[in-house]
XYZ file of C-alpha atoms in Angstrom:
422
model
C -18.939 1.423 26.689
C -18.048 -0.502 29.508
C -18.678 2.175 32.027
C -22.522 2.167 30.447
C -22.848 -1.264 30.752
C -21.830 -0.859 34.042
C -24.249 1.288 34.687
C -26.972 -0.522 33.737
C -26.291 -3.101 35.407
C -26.252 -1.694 38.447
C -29.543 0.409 37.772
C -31.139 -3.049 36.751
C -29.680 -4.761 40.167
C -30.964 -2.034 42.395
C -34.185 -1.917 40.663
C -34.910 -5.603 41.759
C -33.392 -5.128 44.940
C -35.771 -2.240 45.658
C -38.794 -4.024 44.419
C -38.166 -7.266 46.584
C -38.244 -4.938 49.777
C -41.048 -3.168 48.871
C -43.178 -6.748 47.999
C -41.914 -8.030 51.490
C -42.956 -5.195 53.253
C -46.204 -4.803 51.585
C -46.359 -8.561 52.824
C -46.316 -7.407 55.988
C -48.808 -5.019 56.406
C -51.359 -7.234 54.510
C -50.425 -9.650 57.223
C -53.582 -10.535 59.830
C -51.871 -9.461 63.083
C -49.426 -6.684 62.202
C -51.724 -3.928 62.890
C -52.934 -5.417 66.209
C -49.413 -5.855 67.160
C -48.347 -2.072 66.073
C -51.546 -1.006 67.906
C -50.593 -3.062 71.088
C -47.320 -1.563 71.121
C -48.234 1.830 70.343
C -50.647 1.490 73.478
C -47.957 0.654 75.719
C -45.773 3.410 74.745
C -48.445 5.758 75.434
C -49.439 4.287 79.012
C -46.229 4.032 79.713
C -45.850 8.165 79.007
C -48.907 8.761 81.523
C -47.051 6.977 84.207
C -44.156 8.702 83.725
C -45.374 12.166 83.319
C -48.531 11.992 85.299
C -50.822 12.767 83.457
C -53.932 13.790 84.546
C -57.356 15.319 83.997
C -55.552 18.658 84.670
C -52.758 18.011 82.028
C -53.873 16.171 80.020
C -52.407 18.671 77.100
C -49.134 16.711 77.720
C -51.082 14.328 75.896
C -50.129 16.112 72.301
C -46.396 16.264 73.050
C -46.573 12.375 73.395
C -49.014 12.796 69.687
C -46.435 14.252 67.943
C -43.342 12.628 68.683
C -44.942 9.403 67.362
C -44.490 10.655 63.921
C -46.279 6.954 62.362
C -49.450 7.322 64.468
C -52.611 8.698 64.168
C -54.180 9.118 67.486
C -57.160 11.439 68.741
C -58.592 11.482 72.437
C -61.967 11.495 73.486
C -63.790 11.636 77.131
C -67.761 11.395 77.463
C -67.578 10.582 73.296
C -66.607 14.311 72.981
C -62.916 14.628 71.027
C -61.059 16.524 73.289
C -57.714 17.215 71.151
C -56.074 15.457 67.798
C -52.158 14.483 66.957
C -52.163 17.425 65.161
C -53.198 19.699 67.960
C -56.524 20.821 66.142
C -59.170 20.419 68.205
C -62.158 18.418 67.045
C -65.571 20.126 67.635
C -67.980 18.218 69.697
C -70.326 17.250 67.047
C -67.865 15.824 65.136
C -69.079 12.624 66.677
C -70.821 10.855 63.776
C -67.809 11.726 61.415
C -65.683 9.614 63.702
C -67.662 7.285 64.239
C -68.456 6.361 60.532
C -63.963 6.103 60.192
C -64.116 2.663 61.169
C -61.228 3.076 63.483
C -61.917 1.163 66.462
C -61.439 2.711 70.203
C -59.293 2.239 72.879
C -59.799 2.822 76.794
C -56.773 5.212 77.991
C -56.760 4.985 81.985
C -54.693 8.308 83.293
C -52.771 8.705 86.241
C -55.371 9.915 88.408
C -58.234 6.608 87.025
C -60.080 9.031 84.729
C -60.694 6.758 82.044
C -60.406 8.545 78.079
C -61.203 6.996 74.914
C -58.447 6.719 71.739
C -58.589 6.333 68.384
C -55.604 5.001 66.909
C -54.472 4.082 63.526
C -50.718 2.835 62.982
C -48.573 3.300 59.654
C -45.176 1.655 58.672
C -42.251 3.654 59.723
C -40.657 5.896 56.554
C -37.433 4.534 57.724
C -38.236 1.086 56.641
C -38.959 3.039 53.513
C -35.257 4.739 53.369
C -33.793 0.905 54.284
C -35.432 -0.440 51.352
C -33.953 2.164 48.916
C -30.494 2.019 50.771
C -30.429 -1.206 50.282
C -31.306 -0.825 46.319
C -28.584 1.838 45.714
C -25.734 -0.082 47.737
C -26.279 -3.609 45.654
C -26.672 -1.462 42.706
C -23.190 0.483 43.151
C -21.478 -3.025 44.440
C -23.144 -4.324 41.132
C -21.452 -1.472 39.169
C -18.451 -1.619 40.614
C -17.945 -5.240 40.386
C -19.103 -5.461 36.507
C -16.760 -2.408 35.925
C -13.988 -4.171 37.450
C -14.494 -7.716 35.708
C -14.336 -6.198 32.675
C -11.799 -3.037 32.709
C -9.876 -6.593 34.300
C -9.917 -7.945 30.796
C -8.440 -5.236 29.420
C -5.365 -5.101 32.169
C -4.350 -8.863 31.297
C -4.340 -7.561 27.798
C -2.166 -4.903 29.203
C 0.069 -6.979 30.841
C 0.321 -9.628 27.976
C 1.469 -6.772 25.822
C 3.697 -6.003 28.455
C 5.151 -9.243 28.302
C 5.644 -8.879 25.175
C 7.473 -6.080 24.511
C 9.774 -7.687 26.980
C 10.022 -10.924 24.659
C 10.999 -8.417 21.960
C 12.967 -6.232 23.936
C 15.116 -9.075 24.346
C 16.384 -9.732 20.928
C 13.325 -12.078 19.862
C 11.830 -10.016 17.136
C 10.095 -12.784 15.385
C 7.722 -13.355 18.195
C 4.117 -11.941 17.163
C 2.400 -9.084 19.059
C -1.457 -9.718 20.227
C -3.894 -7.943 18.477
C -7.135 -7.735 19.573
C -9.971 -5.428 19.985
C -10.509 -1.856 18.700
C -10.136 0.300 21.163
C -6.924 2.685 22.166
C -5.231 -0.396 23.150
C -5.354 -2.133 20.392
C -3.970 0.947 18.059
C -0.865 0.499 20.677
C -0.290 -3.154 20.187
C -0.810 -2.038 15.797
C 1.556 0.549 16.572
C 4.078 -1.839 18.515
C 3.634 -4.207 15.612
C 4.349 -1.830 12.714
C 7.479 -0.439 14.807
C 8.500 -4.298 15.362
C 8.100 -4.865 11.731
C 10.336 -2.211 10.522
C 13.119 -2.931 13.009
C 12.700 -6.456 11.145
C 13.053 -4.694 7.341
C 15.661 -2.268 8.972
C 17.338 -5.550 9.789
C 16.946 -7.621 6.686
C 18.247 -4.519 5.028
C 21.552 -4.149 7.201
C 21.811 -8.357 6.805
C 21.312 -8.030 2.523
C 23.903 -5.467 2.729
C 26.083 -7.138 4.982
C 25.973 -10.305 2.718
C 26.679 -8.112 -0.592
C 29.456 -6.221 1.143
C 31.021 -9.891 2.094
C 30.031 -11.052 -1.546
C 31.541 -7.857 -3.148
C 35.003 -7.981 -1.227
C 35.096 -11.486 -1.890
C 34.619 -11.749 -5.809
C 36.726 -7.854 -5.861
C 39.658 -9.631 -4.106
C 39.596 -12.941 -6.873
C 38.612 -10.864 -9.500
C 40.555 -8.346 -9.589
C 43.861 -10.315 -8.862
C 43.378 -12.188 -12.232
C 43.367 -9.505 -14.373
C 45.425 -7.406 -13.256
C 47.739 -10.073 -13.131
C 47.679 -10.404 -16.857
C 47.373 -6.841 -17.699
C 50.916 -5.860 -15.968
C 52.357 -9.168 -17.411
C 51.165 -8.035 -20.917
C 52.361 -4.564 -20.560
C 55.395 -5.596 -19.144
C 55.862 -7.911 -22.440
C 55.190 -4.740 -24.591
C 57.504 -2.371 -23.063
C 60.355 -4.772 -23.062
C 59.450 -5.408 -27.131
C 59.206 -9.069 -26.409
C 56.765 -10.015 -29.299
C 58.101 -11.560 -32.644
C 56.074 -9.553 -35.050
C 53.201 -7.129 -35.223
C 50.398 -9.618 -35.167
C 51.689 -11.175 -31.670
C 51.724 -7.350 -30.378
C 48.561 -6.388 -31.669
C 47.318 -9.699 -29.783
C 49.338 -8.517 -26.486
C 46.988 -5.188 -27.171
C 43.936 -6.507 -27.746
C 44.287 -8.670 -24.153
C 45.401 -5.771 -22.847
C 42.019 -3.959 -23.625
C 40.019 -7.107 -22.531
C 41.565 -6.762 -19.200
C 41.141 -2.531 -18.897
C 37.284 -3.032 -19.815
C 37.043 -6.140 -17.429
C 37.993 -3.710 -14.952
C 35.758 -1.115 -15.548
C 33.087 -3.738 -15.223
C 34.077 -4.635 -11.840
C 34.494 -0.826 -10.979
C 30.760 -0.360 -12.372
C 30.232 -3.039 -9.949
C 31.680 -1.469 -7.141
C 29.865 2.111 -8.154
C 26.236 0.114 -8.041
C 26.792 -1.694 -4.270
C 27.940 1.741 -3.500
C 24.938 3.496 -4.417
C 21.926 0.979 -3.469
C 24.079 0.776 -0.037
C 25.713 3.998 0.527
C 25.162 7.722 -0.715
C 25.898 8.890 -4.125
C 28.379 11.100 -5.276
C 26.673 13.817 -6.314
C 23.444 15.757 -6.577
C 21.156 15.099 -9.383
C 21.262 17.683 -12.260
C 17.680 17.491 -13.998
C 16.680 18.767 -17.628
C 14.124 18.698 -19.486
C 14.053 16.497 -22.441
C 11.412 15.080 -24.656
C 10.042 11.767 -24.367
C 10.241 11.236 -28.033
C 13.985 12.243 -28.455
C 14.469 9.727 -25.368
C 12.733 7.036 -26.764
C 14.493 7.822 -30.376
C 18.065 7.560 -28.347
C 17.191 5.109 -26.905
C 16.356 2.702 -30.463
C 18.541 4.292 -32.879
C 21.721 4.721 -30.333
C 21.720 2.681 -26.707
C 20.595 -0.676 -28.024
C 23.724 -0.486 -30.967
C 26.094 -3.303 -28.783
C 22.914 -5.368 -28.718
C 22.794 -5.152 -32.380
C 26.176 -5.826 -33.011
C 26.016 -9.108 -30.799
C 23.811 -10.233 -33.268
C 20.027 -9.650 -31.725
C 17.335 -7.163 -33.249
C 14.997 -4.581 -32.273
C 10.796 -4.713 -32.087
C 9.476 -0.743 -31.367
C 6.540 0.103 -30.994
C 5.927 3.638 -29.765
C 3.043 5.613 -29.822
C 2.670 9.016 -30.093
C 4.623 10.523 -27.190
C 4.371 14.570 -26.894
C 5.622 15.120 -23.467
C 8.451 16.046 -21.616
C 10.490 13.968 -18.650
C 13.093 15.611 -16.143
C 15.814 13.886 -16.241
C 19.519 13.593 -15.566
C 21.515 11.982 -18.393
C 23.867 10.653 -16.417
C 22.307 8.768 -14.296
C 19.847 7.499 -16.686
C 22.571 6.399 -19.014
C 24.333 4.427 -15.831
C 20.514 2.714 -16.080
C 20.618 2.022 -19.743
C 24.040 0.635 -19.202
C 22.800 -1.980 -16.872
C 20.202 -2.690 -19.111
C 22.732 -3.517 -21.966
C 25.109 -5.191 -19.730
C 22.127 -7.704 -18.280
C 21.043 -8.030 -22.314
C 24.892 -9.605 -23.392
C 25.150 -11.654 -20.077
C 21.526 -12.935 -20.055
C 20.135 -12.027 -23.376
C 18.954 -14.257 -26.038
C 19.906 -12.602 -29.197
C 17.688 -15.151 -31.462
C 14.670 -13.405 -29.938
C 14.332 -9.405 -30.811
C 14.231 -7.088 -27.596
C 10.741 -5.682 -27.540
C 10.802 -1.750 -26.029
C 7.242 -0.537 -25.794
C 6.418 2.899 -24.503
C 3.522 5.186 -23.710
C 2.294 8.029 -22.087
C -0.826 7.328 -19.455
C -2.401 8.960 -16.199
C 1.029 11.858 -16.370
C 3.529 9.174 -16.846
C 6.033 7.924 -19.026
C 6.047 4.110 -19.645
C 8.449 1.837 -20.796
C 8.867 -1.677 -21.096
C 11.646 -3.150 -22.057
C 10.757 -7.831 -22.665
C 13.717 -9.434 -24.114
C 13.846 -13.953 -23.902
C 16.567 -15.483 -21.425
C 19.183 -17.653 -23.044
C 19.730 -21.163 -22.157
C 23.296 -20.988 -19.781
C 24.350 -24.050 -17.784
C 25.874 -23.330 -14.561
C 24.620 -19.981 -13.893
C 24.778 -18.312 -10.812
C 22.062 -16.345 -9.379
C 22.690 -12.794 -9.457
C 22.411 -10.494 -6.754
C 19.862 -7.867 -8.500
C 22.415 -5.109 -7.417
C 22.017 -3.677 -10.738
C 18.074 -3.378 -10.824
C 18.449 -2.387 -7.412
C 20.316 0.070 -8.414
C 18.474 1.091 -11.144
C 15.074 1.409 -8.976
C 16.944 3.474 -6.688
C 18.112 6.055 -9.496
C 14.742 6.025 -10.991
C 12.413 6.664 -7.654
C 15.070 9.914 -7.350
C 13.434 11.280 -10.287
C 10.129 10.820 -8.619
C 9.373 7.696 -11.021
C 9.554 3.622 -10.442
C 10.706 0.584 -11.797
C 10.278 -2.934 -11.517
C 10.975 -6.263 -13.070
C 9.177 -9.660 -13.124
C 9.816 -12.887 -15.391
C 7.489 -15.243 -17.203
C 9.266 -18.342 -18.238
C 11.828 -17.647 -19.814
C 11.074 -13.688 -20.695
C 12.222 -10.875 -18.605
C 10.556 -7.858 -18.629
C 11.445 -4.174 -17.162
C 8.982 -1.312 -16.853
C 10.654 2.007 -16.118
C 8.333 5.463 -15.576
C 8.940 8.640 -15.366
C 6.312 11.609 -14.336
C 5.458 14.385 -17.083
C 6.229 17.219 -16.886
C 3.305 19.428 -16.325
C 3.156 22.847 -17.748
């Protein structure tokens, strides 16, 4: 594009150029006295060749040499009226008198070297040269034209060039906040897009390594309180059990029943561990799919996963439609994901409220949604999300998704799984 316009330029430029020449020399020959001055000249020249050659009655055919090297002149001789020879070395018959005389080209007296005196008509043209200058001149300004427009703007494109350049430099050293220019459409601008999208995923890569950075800090930190305390009191209660210091069977079973408190506030903090583990790290084994029907699933997942929610006290809303597909699963895995789940539902939960679990198949998916209401807790602290991280992670390995958003005060999951197509 910007070689055409270029281009057109320069045509355009040499176009004018060409036509100014060809005005001011068509000036000229319309002038009054620029064929008497042409003439005058053009009668010199040739005296000046008699004088030098002497030329004579005898040889006078040195005459048409002198004829034809003045290329831009029209000259034929005559002596006693009768043409003797023309610039084009034809010779004119004698009674080609009236013909000549009805041109309207005046005569000329011609003295030779010896005094015979000749007549010539003469008739002077612009030299071609002036001609050639004209459309020299037209094709130079023309090309300068070209070049210079080519220049000014392929010189737009090289401070882009270097801008980026400076750029990359800005980001190159450590700065990789600082926005790349975007601007145009041309190759160019897909390498400043491309630059951009790289710089932006160094930037995720690096909010990624920072979030698991703060998590591994976060994790070490509440592992090395949390698991102090505990422990603590699980040795000290065991320790109070195998040296039979209780007074009766009540204060053992009591020493028991911390003991289990302790054991499954362990395994909580191990599940912990497990889920930073696998949202940060790589898991610990392959997947081991099967095929298992999306109405047995949901079923389980009513009648037999939710049971610890019912026994806290909260209740269960259903509503499933017709589901006649199958899902490719791992158990496993899915149950570590219905363990979160239950584990967010005691800590967050609001048992007054029933847990709604809504599922359907659509477009060769499974859907679920899971909505249960938050309870009211004062001094909570924010979780991490390492669990529904987790949870997305396990699910997008069986080719599925899963996300979570709150209104108010209800939290909702939606967990799907592909079909499995026969």
């Amino acid at each position: 594009m910007m070689t055409l316009v270029s281009l057109i330029a320069g045509v355009l430029v040499a176009q004018v150029v060409e036509d100014i020449g060809l005005q001011h020399m068509l000036g000229k020959l319309q002038s009054e006295d620029y064929y008497d001055i042409q003439t005058e000249e053009c009668l010199k020249r040739l005296q000046n060749f008699i004088e030098e050659k002497q030329v004579t009655e005898d040889n006078i055919e040195l005459l048409a040499s002198w004829a034809q090297k003045e290329s831009n002149v029209y000259v034929v001789f005559y002596q006693n009226v009768d043409a003797l020879f023309s610039s084009n070395t034809i010779p004119v018959e004698e009674d080609a008198e009236i013909a000549l005389n009805g041109s309207g080209l005046p005569y000329y007296d011609v003295t030779l070297a010896d005094g015979t005196l000749i007549k010539a008509e003469l008739e002077c043209y612009m030299d071609n040269q002036m001609f050639y200058l004209v459309d020299f001149a037209g094709y130079s300004a023309g090309g300068l034209v070209f070049i210079l427009v080519l220049f000014a703007l392929i010189h737009q494109k090289i401070r882009y060039i270097n801008r980026l350049n400076r750029e990359l430099k800005i980001l190159g050293s450590g700065n990789l906040e600082y926005p790349v220019t975007i601007k145009g459409n041309d190759e160019i601008t897909g390498l400043a897009e491309g630059i951009e999208s790289l710089k932006n995923g160094i930037l995720d890569q690096q909010l990624m390594k920072d979030e698991a950075e703060k998590a591994n800090m976060e994790l070490v930190t509440a592992m090395s309180h949390d698991l102090r305390t505990p422990l603590t009191s699980l040795i000290g209660y065991l320790e109070l059990l195998t040296m039979q210091r209780y007074t009766d069977e009540a204060q053992m079973q009591s020493y028991l029943s911390h003991c289990r408190e302790k054991a499954f506030q362990l395994k909580r903090m191990s599940d912990r561990l497990f889920e930073y583990f696998l949202v940060y790290g790589k898991r610990e084994r392959q997947y081991q799919f099967q095929e298992l029907s999306c109405e047995s699933l949901l079923e389980d997942l009513c009648n037999s996963q939710f049971f610890d929610w019912q026994e806290q006290g909260g209740s269960l809303a259903c509503q499933i439609e017709e589901l006649s597909g199958v899902v490719r699963v791992d158990s496993d895995y899915l149950q570590r994901v219905i363990d979160n789940q239950l584990s967010n539902l005691k800590k967050y939960g609001d048992p007054a409220y029933p847990l709604e679990i809504r599922a359907e198949e659509k477009d060769g998916m499974l859907s679920i949604y899971v909505r249960n209401h938050i309870k009211k807790q004062d001094n909570l602290k924010e979780s991490t999300q390492i669990g529904l991280r987790t949870c997305r992670k396990i699910i997008e390995e069986h080719q599925g998704s899963f996300g979570w958003y709150q209104e108010g005060d209800c939290f909702t999951v939606e967990l799907r799984l592909p079909l499995v197509t026969s």
